[in-house]
């Protein structure tokens, strides 16, 4: 009978250790998830800020190109080059041709 009692006690201790392991695992997973989520949103905010700057730069480039075309016309070599750079930028970034 003593062996059966020892076995039951060992099973209870094993179950307790298993429960503690799962609790620790859940906690660690939760901490990792929270950290990853925070990093994701931080990176997303930085990406949105970069995207905003990129949109501003493209808008400024387009406006400068309009002014240049009005001033020098479409036949000017530098204007043609700038138009090609602007088109290439839009194509490479957004697939716009």
C-alpha atoms as an extended CHARMM CRD file, in Angstrom:
* protein
*
        97  EXT
         1         1  UNK       CA              0.0000000000        0.0000000000        0.0000000000  PROA      1               0.0000000000
         2         2  UNK       CA              2.8710000000        2.3340000000        0.7190000000  PROA      2               0.0000000000
         3         3  UNK       CA              4.0980000000        2.0150000000       -2.8700000000  PROA      3               0.0000000000
         4         4  UNK       CA              0.6110000000        2.9510000000       -4.1360000000  PROA      4               0.0000000000
         5         5  UNK       CA              0.5630000000        6.0210000000       -1.8440000000  PROA      5               0.0000000000
         6         6  UNK       CA              4.0540000000        7.0060000000       -2.9870000000  PROA      6               0.0000000000
         7         7  UNK       CA              2.9820000000        6.5970000000       -6.5900000000  PROA      7               0.0000000000
         8         8  UNK       CA             -0.1020000000        8.7740000000       -6.0690000000  PROA      8               0.0000000000
         9         9  UNK       CA              1.9890000000       11.4220000000       -4.2980000000  PROA      9               0.0000000000
        10        10  UNK       CA              4.5330000000       11.3290000000       -7.1530000000  PROA      10              0.0000000000
        11        11  UNK       CA              1.6790000000       11.6680000000       -9.6680000000  PROA      11              0.0000000000
        12        12  UNK       CA              0.3190000000       14.6940000000       -7.7800000000  PROA      12              0.0000000000
        13        13  UNK       CA              3.7560000000       16.3040000000       -7.6530000000  PROA      13              0.0000000000
        14        14  UNK       CA              4.2370000000       15.5850000000      -11.3410000000  PROA      14              0.0000000000
        15        15  UNK       CA              0.8340000000       17.1570000000      -12.1040000000  PROA      15              0.0000000000
        16        16  UNK       CA              1.7220000000       20.1970000000       -9.9900000000  PROA      16              0.0000000000
        17        17  UNK       CA              5.0520000000       20.5520000000      -11.8170000000  PROA      17              0.0000000000
        18        18  UNK       CA              3.2490000000       20.2060000000      -15.1520000000  PROA      18              0.0000000000
        19        19  UNK       CA              0.6930000000       22.8560000000      -14.1550000000  PROA      19              0.0000000000
        20        20  UNK       CA              3.4650000000       25.2270000000      -13.0670000000  PROA      20              0.0000000000
        21        21  UNK       CA              5.3110000000       24.5770000000      -16.3300000000  PROA      21              0.0000000000
        22        22  UNK       CA              2.1780000000       25.3830000000      -18.3520000000  PROA      22              0.0000000000
        23        23  UNK       CA              1.5740000000       28.5050000000      -16.2610000000  PROA      23              0.0000000000
        24        24  UNK       CA              5.1630000000       29.6700000000      -16.8520000000  PROA      24              0.0000000000
        25        25  UNK       CA              4.9120000000       28.8050000000      -20.5340000000  PROA      25              0.0000000000
        26        26  UNK       CA              1.6750000000       30.7650000000      -20.8380000000  PROA      26              0.0000000000
        27        27  UNK       CA              3.2370000000       33.7230000000      -19.0490000000  PROA      27              0.0000000000
        28        28  UNK       CA              6.3520000000       33.6640000000      -21.2400000000  PROA      28              0.0000000000
        29        29  UNK       CA              4.2270000000       33.3170000000      -24.3760000000  PROA      29              0.0000000000
        30        30  UNK       CA              2.0880000000       36.2260000000      -23.2320000000  PROA      30              0.0000000000
        31        31  UNK       CA              5.1430000000       38.3960000000      -22.5820000000  PROA      31              0.0000000000
        32        32  UNK       CA              6.6340000000       37.4840000000      -25.9720000000  PROA      32              0.0000000000
        33        33  UNK       CA              3.3140000000       38.2260000000      -27.6870000000  PROA      33              0.0000000000
        34        34  UNK       CA              2.9750000000       41.5850000000      -25.9210000000  PROA      34              0.0000000000
        35        35  UNK       CA              6.5400000000       42.5270000000      -26.8290000000  PROA      35              0.0000000000
        36        36  UNK       CA              6.0740000000       41.4620000000      -30.4420000000  PROA      36              0.0000000000
        37        37  UNK       CA              2.7740000000       43.3380000000      -30.6600000000  PROA      37              0.0000000000
        38        38  UNK       CA              4.3300000000       46.5030000000      -29.2460000000  PROA      38              0.0000000000
        39        39  UNK       CA              7.2350000000       46.2340000000      -31.6940000000  PROA      39              0.0000000000
        40        40  UNK       CA              4.8050000000       45.6710000000      -34.5760000000  PROA      40              0.0000000000
        41        41  UNK       CA              2.8040000000       48.7960000000      -33.7580000000  PROA      41              0.0000000000
        42        42  UNK       CA              5.9810000000       50.8110000000      -33.2110000000  PROA      42              0.0000000000
        43        43  UNK       CA              7.2830000000       49.6760000000      -36.6150000000  PROA      43              0.0000000000
        44        44  UNK       CA              3.8750000000       50.3310000000      -38.1640000000  PROA      44              0.0000000000
        45        45  UNK       CA              3.8840000000       53.8800000000      -36.8080000000  PROA      45              0.0000000000
        46        46  UNK       CA              7.3960000000       54.4320000000      -38.1530000000  PROA      46              0.0000000000
        47        47  UNK       CA              6.3500000000       52.9670000000      -41.5090000000  PROA      47              0.0000000000
        48        48  UNK       CA              3.3210000000       55.2670000000      -41.6760000000  PROA      48              0.0000000000
        49        49  UNK       CA              5.5240000000       58.2600000000      -40.8650000000  PROA      49              0.0000000000
        50        50  UNK       CA              8.0030000000       57.2050000000      -43.5780000000  PROA      50              0.0000000000
        51        51  UNK       CA              5.1370000000       56.6850000000      -45.9950000000  PROA      51              0.0000000000
        52        52  UNK       CA              3.8330000000       60.1670000000      -45.1970000000  PROA      52              0.0000000000
        53        53  UNK       CA              7.2660000000       61.6470000000      -45.9110000000  PROA      53              0.0000000000
        54        54  UNK       CA              7.4590000000       59.6450000000      -49.1240000000  PROA      54              0.0000000000
        55        55  UNK       CA              4.0320000000       60.8840000000      -50.2090000000  PROA      55              0.0000000000
        56        56  UNK       CA              5.1070000000       64.4660000000      -49.4570000000  PROA      56              0.0000000000
        57        57  UNK       CA              8.3130000000       63.9900000000      -51.4650000000  PROA      57              0.0000000000
        58        58  UNK       CA              6.3970000000       62.5570000000      -54.4410000000  PROA      58              0.0000000000
        59        59  UNK       CA              3.8770000000       65.3990000000      -54.3070000000  PROA      59              0.0000000000
        60        60  UNK       CA              6.7080000000       67.9630000000      -54.1540000000  PROA      60              0.0000000000
        61        61  UNK       CA              8.4670000000       66.2400000000      -57.0480000000  PROA      61              0.0000000000
        62        62  UNK       CA              5.2700000000       66.2600000000      -59.1100000000  PROA      62              0.0000000000
        63        63  UNK       CA              4.6740000000       69.9480000000      -58.3360000000  PROA      63              0.0000000000
        64        64  UNK       CA              8.2730000000       70.8640000000      -59.2090000000  PROA      64              0.0000000000
        65        65  UNK       CA              7.9180000000       68.8970000000      -62.4340000000  PROA      65              0.0000000000
        66        66  UNK       CA              4.7290000000       70.7980000000      -63.3490000000  PROA      66              0.0000000000
        67        67  UNK       CA              6.4820000000       74.1170000000      -62.7830000000  PROA      67              0.0000000000
        68        68  UNK       CA              9.5210000000       72.9800000000      -64.7850000000  PROA      68              0.0000000000
        69        69  UNK       CA              7.3180000000       71.8100000000      -67.6730000000  PROA      69              0.0000000000
        70        70  UNK       CA              5.4800000000       75.1510000000      -67.7160000000  PROA      70              0.0000000000
        71        71  UNK       CA              8.7360000000       77.0760000000      -67.6090000000  PROA      71              0.0000000000
        72        72  UNK       CA             10.9240000000       75.0480000000      -69.9930000000  PROA      72              0.0000000000
        73        73  UNK       CA              8.4280000000       72.8590000000      -71.8600000000  PROA      73              0.0000000000
        74        74  UNK       CA              8.4290000000       69.1140000000      -72.4510000000  PROA      74              0.0000000000
        75        75  UNK       CA             11.2400000000       69.2360000000      -75.0400000000  PROA      75              0.0000000000
        76        76  UNK       CA             13.9300000000       70.3850000000      -72.5800000000  PROA      76              0.0000000000
        77        77  UNK       CA             16.4550000000       67.5660000000      -71.9620000000  PROA      77              0.0000000000
        78        78  UNK       CA             16.6050000000       68.1140000000      -68.2000000000  PROA      78              0.0000000000
        79        79  UNK       CA             12.8120000000       68.1930000000      -67.9950000000  PROA      79              0.0000000000
        80        80  UNK       CA             12.6030000000       64.9120000000      -69.9300000000  PROA      80              0.0000000000
        81        81  UNK       CA             15.1420000000       63.3310000000      -67.5760000000  PROA      81              0.0000000000
        82        82  UNK       CA             13.2420000000       64.5500000000      -64.5190000000  PROA      82              0.0000000000
        83        83  UNK       CA              9.9620000000       63.2550000000      -65.9500000000  PROA      83              0.0000000000
        84        84  UNK       CA             11.5630000000       59.8490000000      -66.5420000000  PROA      84              0.0000000000
        85        85  UNK       CA             12.9600000000       59.7440000000      -62.9890000000  PROA      85              0.0000000000
        86        86  UNK       CA              9.5340000000       60.6490000000      -61.5950000000  PROA      86              0.0000000000
        87        87  UNK       CA              7.7910000000       57.9740000000      -63.7100000000  PROA      87              0.0000000000
        88        88  UNK       CA             10.4020000000       55.4080000000      -62.6900000000  PROA      88              0.0000000000
        89        89  UNK       CA              9.9150000000       56.2910000000      -59.0260000000  PROA      89              0.0000000000
        90        90  UNK       CA              6.1490000000       55.8220000000      -59.2590000000  PROA      90              0.0000000000
        91        91  UNK       CA              6.5210000000       52.6070000000      -61.2500000000  PROA      91              0.0000000000
        92        92  UNK       CA              9.0520000000       51.0620000000      -58.8720000000  PROA      92              0.0000000000
        93        93  UNK       CA              7.2630000000       52.0840000000      -55.6890000000  PROA      93              0.0000000000
        94        94  UNK       CA              3.6510000000       51.5910000000      -56.6410000000  PROA      94              0.0000000000
        95        95  UNK       CA              3.5540000000       49.7900000000      -59.9700000000  PROA      95              0.0000000000
        96        96  UNK       CA              2.0800000000       52.8870000000      -61.6080000000  PROA      96              0.0000000000
        97        97  UNK       CA              3.1780000000       53.4110000000      -65.1780000000  PROA      97              0.0000000000
